[in-house]
Short mmCIF file of C-alpha atoms in Angstrom, two decimals:
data_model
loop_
_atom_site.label_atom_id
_atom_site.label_comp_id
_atom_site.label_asym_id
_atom_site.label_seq_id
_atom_site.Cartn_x
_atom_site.Cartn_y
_atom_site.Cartn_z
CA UNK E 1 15.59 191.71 204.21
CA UNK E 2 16.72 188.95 206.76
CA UNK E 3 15.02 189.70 210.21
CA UNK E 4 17.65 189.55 212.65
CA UNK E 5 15.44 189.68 215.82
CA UNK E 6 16.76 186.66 218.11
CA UNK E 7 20.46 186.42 216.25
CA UNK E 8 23.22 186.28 218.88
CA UNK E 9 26.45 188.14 217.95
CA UNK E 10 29.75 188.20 219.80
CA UNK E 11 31.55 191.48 219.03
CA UNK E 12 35.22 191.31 220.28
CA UNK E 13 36.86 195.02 221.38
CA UNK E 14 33.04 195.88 222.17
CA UNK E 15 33.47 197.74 225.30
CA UNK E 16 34.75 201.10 223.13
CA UNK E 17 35.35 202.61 219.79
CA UNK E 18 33.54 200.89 216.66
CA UNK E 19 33.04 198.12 218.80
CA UNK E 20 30.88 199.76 221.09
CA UNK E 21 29.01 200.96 218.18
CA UNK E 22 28.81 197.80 216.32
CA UNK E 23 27.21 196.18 219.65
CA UNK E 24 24.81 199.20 220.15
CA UNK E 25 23.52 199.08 216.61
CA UNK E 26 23.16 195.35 216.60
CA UNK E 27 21.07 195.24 220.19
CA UNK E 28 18.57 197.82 218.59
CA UNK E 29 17.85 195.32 215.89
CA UNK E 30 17.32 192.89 218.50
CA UNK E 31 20.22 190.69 218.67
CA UNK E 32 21.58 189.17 221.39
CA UNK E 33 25.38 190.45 222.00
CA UNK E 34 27.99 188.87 223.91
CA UNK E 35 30.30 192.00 224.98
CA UNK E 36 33.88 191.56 225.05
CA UNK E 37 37.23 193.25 225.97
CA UNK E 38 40.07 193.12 228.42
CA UNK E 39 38.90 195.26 231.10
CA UNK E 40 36.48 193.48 233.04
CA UNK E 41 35.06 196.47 235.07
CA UNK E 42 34.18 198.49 231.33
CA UNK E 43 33.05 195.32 229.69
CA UNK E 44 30.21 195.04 232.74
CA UNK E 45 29.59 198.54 232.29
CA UNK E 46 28.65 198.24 228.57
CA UNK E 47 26.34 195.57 229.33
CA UNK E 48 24.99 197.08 232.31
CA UNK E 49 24.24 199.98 229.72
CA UNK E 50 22.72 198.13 226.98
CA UNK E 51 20.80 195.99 229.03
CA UNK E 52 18.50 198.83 230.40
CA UNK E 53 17.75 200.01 227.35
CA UNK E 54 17.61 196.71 225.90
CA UNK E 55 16.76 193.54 228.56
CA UNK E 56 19.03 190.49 228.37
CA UNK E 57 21.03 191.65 224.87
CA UNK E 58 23.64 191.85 226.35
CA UNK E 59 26.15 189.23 227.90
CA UNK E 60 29.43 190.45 229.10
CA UNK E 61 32.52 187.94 228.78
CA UNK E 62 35.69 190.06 229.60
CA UNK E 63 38.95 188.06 227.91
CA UNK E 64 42.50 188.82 226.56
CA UNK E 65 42.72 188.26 223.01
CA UNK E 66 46.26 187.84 223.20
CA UNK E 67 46.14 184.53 224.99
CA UNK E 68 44.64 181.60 223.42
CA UNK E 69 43.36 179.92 226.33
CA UNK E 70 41.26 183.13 227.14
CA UNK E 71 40.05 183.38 223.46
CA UNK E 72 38.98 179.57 223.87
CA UNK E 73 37.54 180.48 227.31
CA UNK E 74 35.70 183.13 225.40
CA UNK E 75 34.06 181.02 222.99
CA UNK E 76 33.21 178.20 226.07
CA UNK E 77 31.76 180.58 227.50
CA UNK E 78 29.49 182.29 224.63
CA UNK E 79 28.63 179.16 223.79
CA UNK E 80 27.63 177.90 227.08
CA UNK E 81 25.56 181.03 227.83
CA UNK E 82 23.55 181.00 224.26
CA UNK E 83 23.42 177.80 222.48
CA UNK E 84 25.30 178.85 219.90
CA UNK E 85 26.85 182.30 218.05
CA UNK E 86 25.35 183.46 214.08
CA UNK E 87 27.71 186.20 214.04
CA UNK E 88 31.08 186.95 214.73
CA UNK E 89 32.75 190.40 214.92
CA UNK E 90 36.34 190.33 214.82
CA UNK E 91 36.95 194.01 215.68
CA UNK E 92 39.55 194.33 217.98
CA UNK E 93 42.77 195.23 217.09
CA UNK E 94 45.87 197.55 218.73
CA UNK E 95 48.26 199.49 216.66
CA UNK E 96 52.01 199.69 217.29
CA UNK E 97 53.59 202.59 214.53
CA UNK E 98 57.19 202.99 214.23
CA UNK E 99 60.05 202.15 211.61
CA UNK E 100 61.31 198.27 211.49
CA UNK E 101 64.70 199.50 212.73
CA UNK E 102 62.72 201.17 216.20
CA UNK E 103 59.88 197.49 216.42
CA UNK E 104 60.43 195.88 219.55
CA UNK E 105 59.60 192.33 219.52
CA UNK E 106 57.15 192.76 222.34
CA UNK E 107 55.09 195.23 220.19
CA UNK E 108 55.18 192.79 217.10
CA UNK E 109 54.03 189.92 218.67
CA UNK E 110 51.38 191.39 220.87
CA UNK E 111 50.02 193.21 217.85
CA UNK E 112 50.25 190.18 215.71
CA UNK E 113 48.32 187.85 218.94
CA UNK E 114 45.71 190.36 218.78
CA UNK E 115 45.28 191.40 215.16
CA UNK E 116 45.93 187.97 213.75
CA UNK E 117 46.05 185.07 215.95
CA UNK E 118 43.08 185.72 217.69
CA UNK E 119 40.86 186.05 214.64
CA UNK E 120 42.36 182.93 213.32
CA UNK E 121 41.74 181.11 216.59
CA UNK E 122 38.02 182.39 217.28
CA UNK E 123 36.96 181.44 213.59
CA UNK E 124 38.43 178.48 213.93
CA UNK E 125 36.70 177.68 217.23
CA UNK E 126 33.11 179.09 215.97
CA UNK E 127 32.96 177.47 212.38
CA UNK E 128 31.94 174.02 213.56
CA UNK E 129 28.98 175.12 215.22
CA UNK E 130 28.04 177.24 211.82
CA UNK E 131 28.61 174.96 209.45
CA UNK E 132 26.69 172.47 211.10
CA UNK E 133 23.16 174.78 210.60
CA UNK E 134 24.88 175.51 207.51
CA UNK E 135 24.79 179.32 208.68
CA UNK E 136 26.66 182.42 210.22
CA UNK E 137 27.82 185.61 209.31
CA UNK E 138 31.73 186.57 210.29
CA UNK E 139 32.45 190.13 209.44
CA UNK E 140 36.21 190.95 209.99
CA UNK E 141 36.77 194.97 210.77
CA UNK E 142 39.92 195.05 208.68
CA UNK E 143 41.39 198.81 207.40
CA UNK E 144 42.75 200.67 204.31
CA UNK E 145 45.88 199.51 205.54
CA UNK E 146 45.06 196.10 204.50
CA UNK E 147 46.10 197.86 201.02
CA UNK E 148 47.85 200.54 201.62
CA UNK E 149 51.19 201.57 202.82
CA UNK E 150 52.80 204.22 205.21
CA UNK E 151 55.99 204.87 206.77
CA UNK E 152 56.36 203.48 210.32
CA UNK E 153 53.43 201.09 209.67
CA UNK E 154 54.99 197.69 209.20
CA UNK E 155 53.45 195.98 212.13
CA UNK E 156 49.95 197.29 211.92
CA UNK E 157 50.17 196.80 207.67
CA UNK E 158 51.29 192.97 207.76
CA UNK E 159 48.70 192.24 210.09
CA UNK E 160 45.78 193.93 208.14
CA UNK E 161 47.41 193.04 205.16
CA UNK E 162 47.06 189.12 206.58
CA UNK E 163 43.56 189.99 207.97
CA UNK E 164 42.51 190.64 203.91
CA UNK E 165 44.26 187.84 202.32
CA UNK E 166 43.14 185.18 205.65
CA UNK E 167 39.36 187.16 204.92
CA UNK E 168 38.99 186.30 201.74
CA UNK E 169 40.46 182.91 201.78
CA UNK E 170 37.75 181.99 204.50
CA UNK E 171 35.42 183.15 202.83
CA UNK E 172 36.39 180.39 199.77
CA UNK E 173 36.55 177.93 202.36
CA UNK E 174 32.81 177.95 204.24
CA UNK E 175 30.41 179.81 201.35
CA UNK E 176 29.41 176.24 200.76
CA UNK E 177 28.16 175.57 203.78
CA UNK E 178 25.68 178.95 203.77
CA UNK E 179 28.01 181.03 205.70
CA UNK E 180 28.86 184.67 204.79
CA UNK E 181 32.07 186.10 205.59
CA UNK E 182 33.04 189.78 204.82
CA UNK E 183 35.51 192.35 205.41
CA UNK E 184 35.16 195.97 205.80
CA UNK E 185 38.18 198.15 205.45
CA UNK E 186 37.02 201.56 206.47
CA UNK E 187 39.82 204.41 206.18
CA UNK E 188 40.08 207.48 208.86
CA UNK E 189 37.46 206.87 211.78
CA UNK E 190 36.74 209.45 214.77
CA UNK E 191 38.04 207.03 217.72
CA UNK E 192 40.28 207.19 220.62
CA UNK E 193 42.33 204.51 218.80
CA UNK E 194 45.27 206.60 217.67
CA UNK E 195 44.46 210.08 219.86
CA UNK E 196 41.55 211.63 221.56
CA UNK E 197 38.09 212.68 219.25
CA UNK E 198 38.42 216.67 218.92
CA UNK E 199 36.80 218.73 216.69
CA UNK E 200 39.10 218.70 214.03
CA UNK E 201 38.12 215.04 213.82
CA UNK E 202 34.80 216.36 212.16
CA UNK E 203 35.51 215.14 208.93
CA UNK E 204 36.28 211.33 209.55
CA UNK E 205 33.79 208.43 209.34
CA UNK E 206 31.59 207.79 213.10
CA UNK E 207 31.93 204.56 214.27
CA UNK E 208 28.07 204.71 214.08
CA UNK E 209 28.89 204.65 210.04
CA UNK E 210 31.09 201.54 210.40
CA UNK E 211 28.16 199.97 212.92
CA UNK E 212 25.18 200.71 210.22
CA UNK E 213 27.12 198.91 207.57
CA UNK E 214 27.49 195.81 209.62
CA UNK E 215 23.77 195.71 210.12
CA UNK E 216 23.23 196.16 206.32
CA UNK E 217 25.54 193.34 205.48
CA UNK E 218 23.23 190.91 207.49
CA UNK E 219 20.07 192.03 206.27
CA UNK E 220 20.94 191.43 202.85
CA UNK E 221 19.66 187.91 201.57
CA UNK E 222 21.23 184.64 200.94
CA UNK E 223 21.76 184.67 197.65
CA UNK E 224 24.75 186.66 197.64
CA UNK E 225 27.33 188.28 199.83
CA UNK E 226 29.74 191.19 200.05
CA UNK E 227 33.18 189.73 200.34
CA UNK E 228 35.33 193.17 200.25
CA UNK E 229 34.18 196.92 201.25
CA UNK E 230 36.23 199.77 201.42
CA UNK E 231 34.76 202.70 203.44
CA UNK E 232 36.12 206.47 203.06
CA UNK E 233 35.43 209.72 204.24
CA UNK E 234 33.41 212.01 201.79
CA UNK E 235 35.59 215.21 202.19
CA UNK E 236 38.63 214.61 203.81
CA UNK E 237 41.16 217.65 204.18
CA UNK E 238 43.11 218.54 201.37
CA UNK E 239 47.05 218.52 201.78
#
């Protein structure tokens, strides 16, 4: 198993959610995790957090996704503050649900910025410094809905639908150079990101279970990789 004590990580949509998780689990195992989201005042929370449980793992760098000269002020900035960045986390993403004829443009195009663009623009900004130590990990926190279907969810299915297909092209593209790139489409997950966590919610995957896959992914060897994994809940309800 790879040891990934001394790694350095940036998670984006870390300050909540599977995020959060992703950036707790990966600070336990001793990585170094640069701490991102839009809210300045909860991103320096989260560190603030991590950091007393774990010294100097966390770095926060508050920036909006949806703008690319913040996402390249991001990576200037991760960069400048660690050397370099093994692993990147595309997690964040925003959801817009409603039928074609009720989409605003405003909702498409901020969904796409954030679910799309920025992913594109981050890997493209990270690779060089990869594929010149012929290593990294990118893990893209994609959804069944890069497969699947549903009424009202145009928006939010063309951009996980593009997250799979860009996902797996990538991961054609840089496997020569040593680098790993997987994505992990996990169906119904206890978060805040469609409605509040209530009991009912019992049955749905914990970010925590999202996180501890992540952290198996990297400690797997070189040898191989894990392009595609679809997560589901054991027992969901029946209909």
């Amino acid at each position: 198993m790879v040891d990934l004590t001394g790694k350095v990580a940036l998670v984006t949509g870390s300050s909540r959610g599977i995020g959060l998780a992703i950036a707790e689990a990966f600070t336990e195992e001793g990585i170094k995790v640069i701490i991102n989201g839009r809210s300045t005042e909860r991103v320096n929370k989260v560190a603030s957090q991590l950091n007393r449980k774990h010294p100097d793992k966390a770095i926060p760098i508050p920036a909006d996704l949806t703008s690319r000269e913040e996402v390249e002020m991001l990576v200037d900035e991760a960069l400048r503050a660690c050397g370099r960045v093994d692993i990147l986390v595309n997690n964040a993403g925003i959801g817009y649900f409603a039928p074609v004829y009720d989409m605003d443009f405003d909702s498409w195009e901020k969904l796409m910025r954030t679910n799309v663009d920025a992913v594109f623009y981050l890997t493209k900004l990270l690779l060089p410094q990869m594929m010149e130590r012929k290593d990294g990990y990118i893990i893209n926190i994609g959804s069944l809905a890069s497969k699947n279907t549903f009424a009202g969810g145009s928006a939010y299915c063309a951009s996980k639908f593009a997250l799979l297909g860009f996902s797996e092209c990538l991961m054609l593209d840089v496997r020569e150079y040593g680098i790993k790139v997987s994505i992990i489409m996990p169906g119904s997950v206890a978060t805040e990101f469609s409605h509040p966590i209530s009991g009912a919610d019992d049955w749905k995957q914990r970010p925590s279970d999202i996180a501890q896959v992540c952290v198996n992914l990297l400690k797997d060897r070189k040898p191989f990789l894990v392009s595609r994994l679809e997560m589901r809940p054991l027992n969901p309800p029946k209909k």
